[in-house]
Amino acid sequence: MADSPMTLSEHLARQRSSIPAAHAPGVATLVGRIGRVAAVIAQELARAALRDRLGYVGGTNVTGDQVKKLDVWGHQTLTSALRETRACAALVPEEAPEPIEMPEAGGAHALVVCADPVDGSSNLDVNGTVGTIFALRPSNGKTPAGPQALGSGQEQLAAGYVMYGPATTLVYTVGQGTHGFTLDPDTGDFLLTHPDIRIPRKGKTYGINEGNVHAWHPGQRAFVEYLKAPDKASGRPYSLRYSGAMVADVHRTLLDGGLFMYPADWTDPAKPKAKLRLLYEVAPMGMIVEQAGGRASTGQVRVLDVVATDYHQRAAVILGSPEDVAAADEFYRR
Ligand code: FDP
């Protein structure tokens, strides 16, 4: 009989040696806990229409997005679950203007969690795929701990996402490859189904909100035109794939190769405006994709080199197959 697949907690135990020793217990506790919260979120999403959980609460969050009932519920559920672990010194979430400090965690090795509990919320009311994105950073024993989230993406100890699709998938990295798990709904365990994901060197698809073409940097416009121009030898035209939820679009890119892009709005070239948030969207995805052999760029610099100076800072992103992202960067340099 074939061996049963490894569970997330077994895998986390095996990855211990790749994590700085002082942080290994915290990383295992927090990733494991986020997995348990994800199983609860998956159940809630499946029943949301039946429990009057769809739609807006009214009002916008700190980054100006309209807030949905499930955003609020997801935020509260994740916050209390992380608090219970006593391994989380502060949470930097999408739905709060300032970090949520958890001084009861204490200790030099408690970690800072950056997270978007329900990302892609415009898909919620149409039964589309949404996700959870997270990154763990050291608190360095500081109180308040939240400011320790500010820095470059290279300070992330771990990053991951959960995709609530036909199956619930959790993908994470602690800097030693990128690994994917599928939730067994009968047991509530995440089982290793995609060990050591390697992104193809070059893909056949690109994902971008092409309705914004009028506002793109000229290099971005020229690059997408290039992807659409037929040329058998280089595998063009690429096909467009875009779900409107970052997690789903990055997941497809990770497995099949190609590109996911959310470039800045360059309507005012003196002040380009990005949409996606650095700490709990762009930087975690940058680490995950790089650990799978891919690249993540803003078009100008490597995503993991961008230094956050604000909790809800936004950043442009072009991520995916290394050859495709290198080609995009080349168009920005022209
Ligand atoms: P949403 O606004 O629905 O929460 O940052 C959030 C995000 O979704 C990403 O998940 C997604 O990739 C992007 O925004 C979609 O933006 P557009 O609707 O502008 O394409």
Coordinates of C-alpha atoms and ligand atoms in Angstrom, one line a residue:
M1 CA 0.0 0.0 0.0
A2 CA 1.3 3.5 -0.9
D3 CA 2.4 5.6 2.1
S4 CA -0.1 8.1 3.2
P5 CA 0.8 11.7 2.2
M6 CA 2.6 13.9 4.8
T7 CA 0.4 16.3 6.8
L8 CA 1.2 20.0 7.1
S9 CA 2.4 19.6 10.7
E10 CA 4.7 16.7 9.8
H11 CA 6.1 18.8 6.9
L12 CA 6.6 21.8 9.2
A13 CA 8.5 19.6 11.6
R14 CA 10.8 18.4 8.7
Q15 CA 11.4 22.0 7.6
R16 CA 12.6 23.0 11.1
S17 CA 16.3 22.8 10.2
S18 CA 15.8 25.4 7.4
I19 CA 14.4 28.0 9.8
P20 CA 16.7 30.0 12.2
A21 CA 16.5 27.8 15.4
A22 CA 15.0 30.5 17.6
H23 CA 12.1 31.1 15.2
A24 CA 11.4 27.5 14.2
P25 CA 8.8 26.8 16.9
G26 CA 6.9 30.0 16.2
V27 CA 6.9 29.4 12.5
A28 CA 5.5 25.9 12.9
T29 CA 2.9 27.1 15.4
L30 CA 1.7 30.0 13.3
V31 CA 1.6 28.3 9.9
G32 CA -0.2 25.3 11.5
R33 CA -2.7 27.6 13.1
I34 CA -3.3 29.5 9.9
G35 CA -4.0 26.1 8.2
R36 CA -6.6 25.4 10.9
V37 CA -8.2 28.8 10.4
A38 CA -8.2 28.2 6.6
A39 CA -10.2 25.0 7.1
V40 CA -12.8 27.1 9.1
I41 CA -12.8 29.8 6.4
A42 CA -13.3 27.2 3.7
Q43 CA -16.4 25.9 5.6
E44 CA -17.7 29.4 6.1
L45 CA -17.3 30.3 2.4
A46 CA -19.2 27.1 1.4
R47 CA -22.2 28.2 3.6
A48 CA -22.0 31.9 3.3
A49 CA -25.0 32.4 1.0
L50 CA -27.1 30.2 3.3
R51 CA -26.1 32.2 6.4
D52 CA -26.6 35.7 4.9
R53 CA -22.9 36.3 5.0
L54 CA -22.5 37.7 1.5
G55 CA -22.5 41.4 0.6
Y56 CA -21.1 44.6 2.1
V57 CA -21.2 45.8 5.7
G58 CA -21.1 49.4 4.4
G59 CA -18.0 51.6 4.6
T60 CA -14.4 51.2 3.4
N61 CA -11.2 50.0 5.0
V62 CA -7.9 51.9 5.4
T63 CA -6.9 51.3 1.8
G64 CA -10.3 52.5 0.5
D65 CA -11.8 49.1 -0.4
Q66 CA -15.4 48.5 0.3
V67 CA -15.6 46.0 3.2
K68 CA -17.6 42.8 2.9
K69 CA -19.2 40.9 5.7
L70 CA -16.8 38.0 5.1
D71 CA -13.8 40.4 5.2
V72 CA -14.8 41.4 8.7
W73 CA -15.5 37.9 9.9
G74 CA -12.2 36.6 8.4
H75 CA -10.3 39.4 10.1
Q76 CA -11.9 38.6 13.5
T77 CA -11.5 34.9 13.2
L78 CA -7.8 35.1 12.2
T79 CA -7.0 37.7 14.9
S80 CA -8.4 35.7 17.7
A81 CA -6.8 32.4 16.5
L82 CA -3.4 34.1 16.3
R83 CA -3.8 35.7 19.7
E84 CA -4.5 32.2 21.2
T85 CA -1.2 30.8 19.9
R86 CA 0.8 33.3 22.0
A87 CA 3.4 33.0 19.3
C88 CA 2.2 36.2 17.5
A89 CA 3.5 39.5 18.8
A90 CA 1.6 41.6 16.3
L91 CA -0.7 41.2 13.3
V92 CA -0.5 43.6 10.4
P93 CA -3.8 42.9 8.7
E94 CA -5.6 44.4 5.6
E95 CA -8.6 45.5 7.6
A96 CA -7.0 47.6 10.4
P97 CA -5.1 50.9 10.0
E98 CA -2.5 50.1 12.5
P99 CA -0.9 46.7 13.6
I100 CA -2.8 44.8 16.3
E101 CA -0.4 44.3 19.1
M102 CA -0.5 41.0 21.1
P103 CA 1.8 41.7 24.1
E104 CA 0.6 38.6 25.9
A105 CA 2.7 36.6 23.4
G106 CA 5.9 38.1 24.9
G107 CA 9.4 36.8 24.4
A108 CA 12.0 37.6 21.9
H109 CA 10.9 35.0 19.5
A110 CA 7.3 35.8 19.0
L111 CA 6.6 36.7 15.3
V112 CA 4.9 39.4 13.4
V113 CA 2.2 38.2 11.0
C114 CA 1.2 40.2 8.0
A115 CA -2.0 38.9 6.5
D116 CA -4.9 39.4 4.2
P117 CA -7.5 36.9 5.5
V118 CA -9.9 37.2 2.6
D119 CA -8.1 38.4 -0.6
G120 CA -9.9 38.8 -3.9
S121 CA -13.1 39.8 -2.1
S122 CA -14.8 41.1 -5.3
N123 CA -15.2 37.3 -6.1
L124 CA -17.1 36.5 -2.9
D125 CA -20.6 37.3 -4.1
V126 CA -20.2 35.5 -7.4
N127 CA -19.0 32.2 -5.8
G128 CA -15.5 32.8 -7.3
T129 CA -12.2 31.8 -5.9
V130 CA -10.7 33.8 -3.0
G131 CA -7.7 33.3 -0.8
T132 CA -5.7 34.1 2.3
I133 CA -2.2 35.5 2.1
F134 CA 0.3 35.7 4.9
A135 CA 3.9 36.4 5.8
L136 CA 5.8 35.9 9.1
R137 CA 8.6 38.2 10.2
P138 CA 10.7 38.3 13.3
S139 CA 9.6 40.7 16.1
N140 CA 13.2 40.9 17.5
G141 CA 11.6 41.1 20.9
K142 CA 10.4 44.6 20.3
T143 CA 7.3 46.2 21.9
P144 CA 5.4 47.4 20.0
A145 CA 6.2 44.7 17.5
G146 CA 4.2 45.9 14.5
P147 CA 7.0 48.3 13.3
Q148 CA 9.2 45.2 12.8
A149 CA 7.0 44.5 9.7
L150 CA 8.5 47.5 8.1
G151 CA 11.6 46.5 6.1
S152 CA 12.3 44.6 3.0
G153 CA 10.7 41.3 1.9
Q154 CA 14.0 39.6 2.5
E155 CA 13.2 39.8 6.3
Q156 CA 10.3 37.4 5.8
L157 CA 10.8 34.0 7.6
A158 CA 7.9 32.3 5.9
A159 CA 5.2 33.2 3.4
G160 CA 2.1 31.4 2.2
Y161 CA -1.3 31.5 0.8
V162 CA -4.5 29.5 0.9
M163 CA -6.7 29.2 -2.1
Y164 CA -10.4 28.4 -1.6
G165 CA -11.3 26.8 -4.9
P166 CA -13.0 23.5 -5.8
A167 CA -10.4 22.2 -3.3
T168 CA -8.7 24.2 -0.6
T169 CA -5.0 24.4 -1.2
L170 CA -2.3 25.8 1.1
V171 CA 1.1 26.7 -0.4
Y172 CA 4.0 27.9 1.8
T173 CA 7.7 28.4 2.0
V174 CA 10.2 28.9 4.8
G175 CA 12.9 29.7 2.3
Q176 CA 13.6 26.0 1.4
G177 CA 11.4 25.5 -1.7
T178 CA 7.7 26.0 -2.1
H179 CA 5.3 23.3 -1.1
G180 CA 1.6 22.7 -1.7
F181 CA -1.0 20.9 0.4
T182 CA -4.7 20.0 -0.2
L183 CA -7.3 20.0 2.6
D184 CA -8.8 16.7 3.2
P185 CA -12.4 17.8 4.2
D186 CA -13.0 14.6 6.0
T187 CA -10.2 14.9 8.5
G188 CA -9.4 18.6 8.4
D189 CA -5.8 17.9 7.6
F190 CA -3.7 19.5 4.9
L191 CA -1.9 16.8 3.0
L192 CA 1.2 17.3 0.9
T193 CA 0.1 17.0 -2.8
H194 CA 2.6 19.4 -4.5
P195 CA 6.0 18.9 -3.0
D196 CA 8.8 21.3 -4.1
I197 CA 6.9 23.1 -6.8
R198 CA 9.1 24.3 -9.7
I199 CA 7.7 27.0 -11.9
P200 CA 8.3 26.4 -15.7
R201 CA 11.1 28.6 -17.0
K202 CA 8.7 30.1 -19.5
G203 CA 4.9 29.9 -19.8
K204 CA 2.1 30.4 -22.3
T205 CA -0.3 32.6 -20.4
Y206 CA -0.4 36.1 -18.8
G207 CA -2.8 37.5 -16.2
I208 CA -3.5 41.2 -15.9
N209 CA -6.4 43.6 -15.7
E210 CA -6.2 44.7 -19.3
G211 CA -9.0 47.2 -18.8
N212 CA -6.3 49.5 -17.3
V213 CA -4.1 49.5 -20.4
H214 CA -4.7 53.3 -20.8
A215 CA -2.9 53.9 -17.5
W216 CA 0.2 51.6 -18.0
H217 CA 3.8 52.5 -18.2
P218 CA 4.8 52.5 -21.9
G219 CA 7.1 49.5 -21.3
Q220 CA 4.2 47.6 -19.8
R221 CA 2.0 48.4 -22.8
A222 CA 4.7 47.4 -25.3
F223 CA 5.3 44.1 -23.4
V224 CA 1.7 43.0 -23.4
E225 CA 1.5 43.9 -27.2
Y226 CA 4.6 41.7 -27.6
L227 CA 2.9 38.8 -25.7
K228 CA -0.1 39.1 -28.1
A229 CA 1.9 39.2 -31.3
P230 CA 2.0 35.8 -33.0
D231 CA 5.5 34.3 -33.3
K232 CA 5.6 30.5 -33.4
A233 CA 9.3 30.3 -32.5
S234 CA 8.8 32.0 -29.2
G235 CA 5.5 30.5 -28.4
R236 CA 3.4 33.7 -28.9
P237 CA 0.7 34.8 -28.7
Y238 CA 0.3 34.0 -25.0
S239 CA -3.3 33.3 -23.8
L240 CA -4.9 35.7 -21.3
R241 CA -6.0 34.2 -18.0
Y242 CA -7.3 36.5 -15.2
S243 CA -9.7 35.6 -12.4
G244 CA -9.5 38.9 -10.4
A245 CA -8.2 37.1 -7.2
M246 CA -4.5 37.3 -6.8
V247 CA -4.2 34.0 -5.1
A248 CA -5.9 32.1 -7.9
D249 CA -3.9 33.9 -10.6
V250 CA -0.6 33.4 -8.8
H251 CA -1.4 29.7 -8.1
R252 CA -2.1 29.0 -11.8
T253 CA 1.1 30.9 -12.7
L254 CA 3.1 28.9 -10.2
L255 CA 2.0 25.6 -11.5
D256 CA 1.7 26.3 -15.2
G257 CA 4.2 29.1 -15.7
G258 CA 3.7 32.5 -17.4
L259 CA 3.0 35.8 -15.7
F260 CA 0.8 37.5 -13.2
M261 CA 1.0 41.3 -13.4
Y262 CA -0.5 44.2 -11.5
P263 CA 1.4 47.2 -12.8
A264 CA 1.1 50.7 -11.4
D265 CA -1.1 53.4 -12.8
W266 CA 1.3 55.8 -14.6
T267 CA -1.3 58.4 -15.5
D268 CA 0.8 60.9 -13.5
P269 CA 4.4 59.7 -14.2
A270 CA 5.6 61.7 -11.3
K271 CA 3.5 59.7 -9.0
P272 CA 2.9 56.1 -10.2
K273 CA 0.1 54.5 -8.2
A274 CA 0.2 50.7 -7.5
K275 CA -2.9 48.8 -6.2
L276 CA -1.7 45.6 -4.5
R277 CA -0.4 45.8 -0.9
L278 CA 3.3 45.1 -0.3
L279 CA 3.3 43.5 3.2
Y280 CA 0.5 41.1 2.8
E281 CA 0.1 40.5 -0.9
V282 CA 3.2 41.4 -3.1
A283 CA 6.1 40.5 -0.8
P284 CA 4.8 37.1 0.4
M285 CA 4.0 36.1 -3.2
G286 CA 7.4 37.3 -4.2
M287 CA 9.1 34.9 -1.8
I288 CA 6.8 32.0 -2.7
V289 CA 7.5 32.5 -6.4
E290 CA 11.2 32.9 -6.0
Q291 CA 11.4 29.8 -3.9
A292 CA 9.8 27.9 -6.8
G293 CA 12.5 29.1 -9.2
G294 CA 10.5 32.1 -10.5
R295 CA 11.0 35.8 -10.4
A296 CA 9.1 38.7 -8.9
S297 CA 9.8 42.3 -10.0
T298 CA 8.1 45.7 -9.9
G299 CA 9.2 46.3 -13.4
Q300 CA 12.1 48.2 -12.0
V301 CA 13.5 46.3 -9.0
R302 CA 13.2 42.9 -7.4
V303 CA 10.0 42.8 -5.2
L304 CA 11.9 41.4 -2.2
D305 CA 14.2 44.4 -2.2
V306 CA 11.4 46.9 -1.9
V307 CA 11.5 48.4 1.6
A308 CA 8.1 49.0 3.3
T309 CA 7.8 52.3 5.2
D310 CA 4.0 52.1 5.6
Y311 CA 1.9 49.1 6.7
H312 CA -0.5 49.5 3.8
Q313 CA 2.1 50.5 1.2
R314 CA 1.3 49.5 -2.4
A315 CA 3.7 48.0 -4.9
A316 CA 3.5 47.1 -8.6
V317 CA 4.2 43.4 -9.4
I318 CA 5.2 41.3 -12.3
L319 CA 5.8 37.7 -11.2
G320 CA 6.1 34.2 -12.7
S321 CA 8.4 32.2 -15.0
P322 CA 11.9 33.6 -14.8
E323 CA 12.3 34.1 -18.6
D324 CA 9.0 35.8 -18.9
V325 CA 9.6 38.2 -16.0
A326 CA 13.1 39.0 -17.3
A327 CA 11.5 39.8 -20.7
A328 CA 9.1 42.2 -18.9
D329 CA 11.9 43.9 -17.1
E330 CA 13.7 44.4 -20.4
F331 CA 10.7 46.2 -21.8
Y332 CA 10.6 48.6 -18.8
R333 CA 14.3 49.4 -19.4
R334 CA 13.9 50.3 -23.1
Ligands
FDP1 P1 -9.9 42.5 -4.5 O1 -9.8 43.9 -4.8 O2 -11.1 41.8 -5.1 O3 -9.8 42.1 -3.1 O4 -5.9 43.4 -3.7 C1 -7.0 42.7 -3.9 C2 -7.4 42.1 -5.3 O5 -8.7 41.7 -5.3 C3 -6.4 41.0 -5.7 O6 -6.7 39.8 -5.1 C4 -6.7 40.9 -7.2 O7 -5.6 40.4 -7.9 C5 -6.9 42.4 -7.6 O8 -7.3 43.1 -6.4 C6 -7.9 42.6 -8.6 O9 -8.0 43.9 -9.0 P2 -8.9 44.4 -10.2 O10 -10.3 44.2 -9.9 O11 -8.5 45.8 -10.3 O12 -8.5 43.6 -11.4

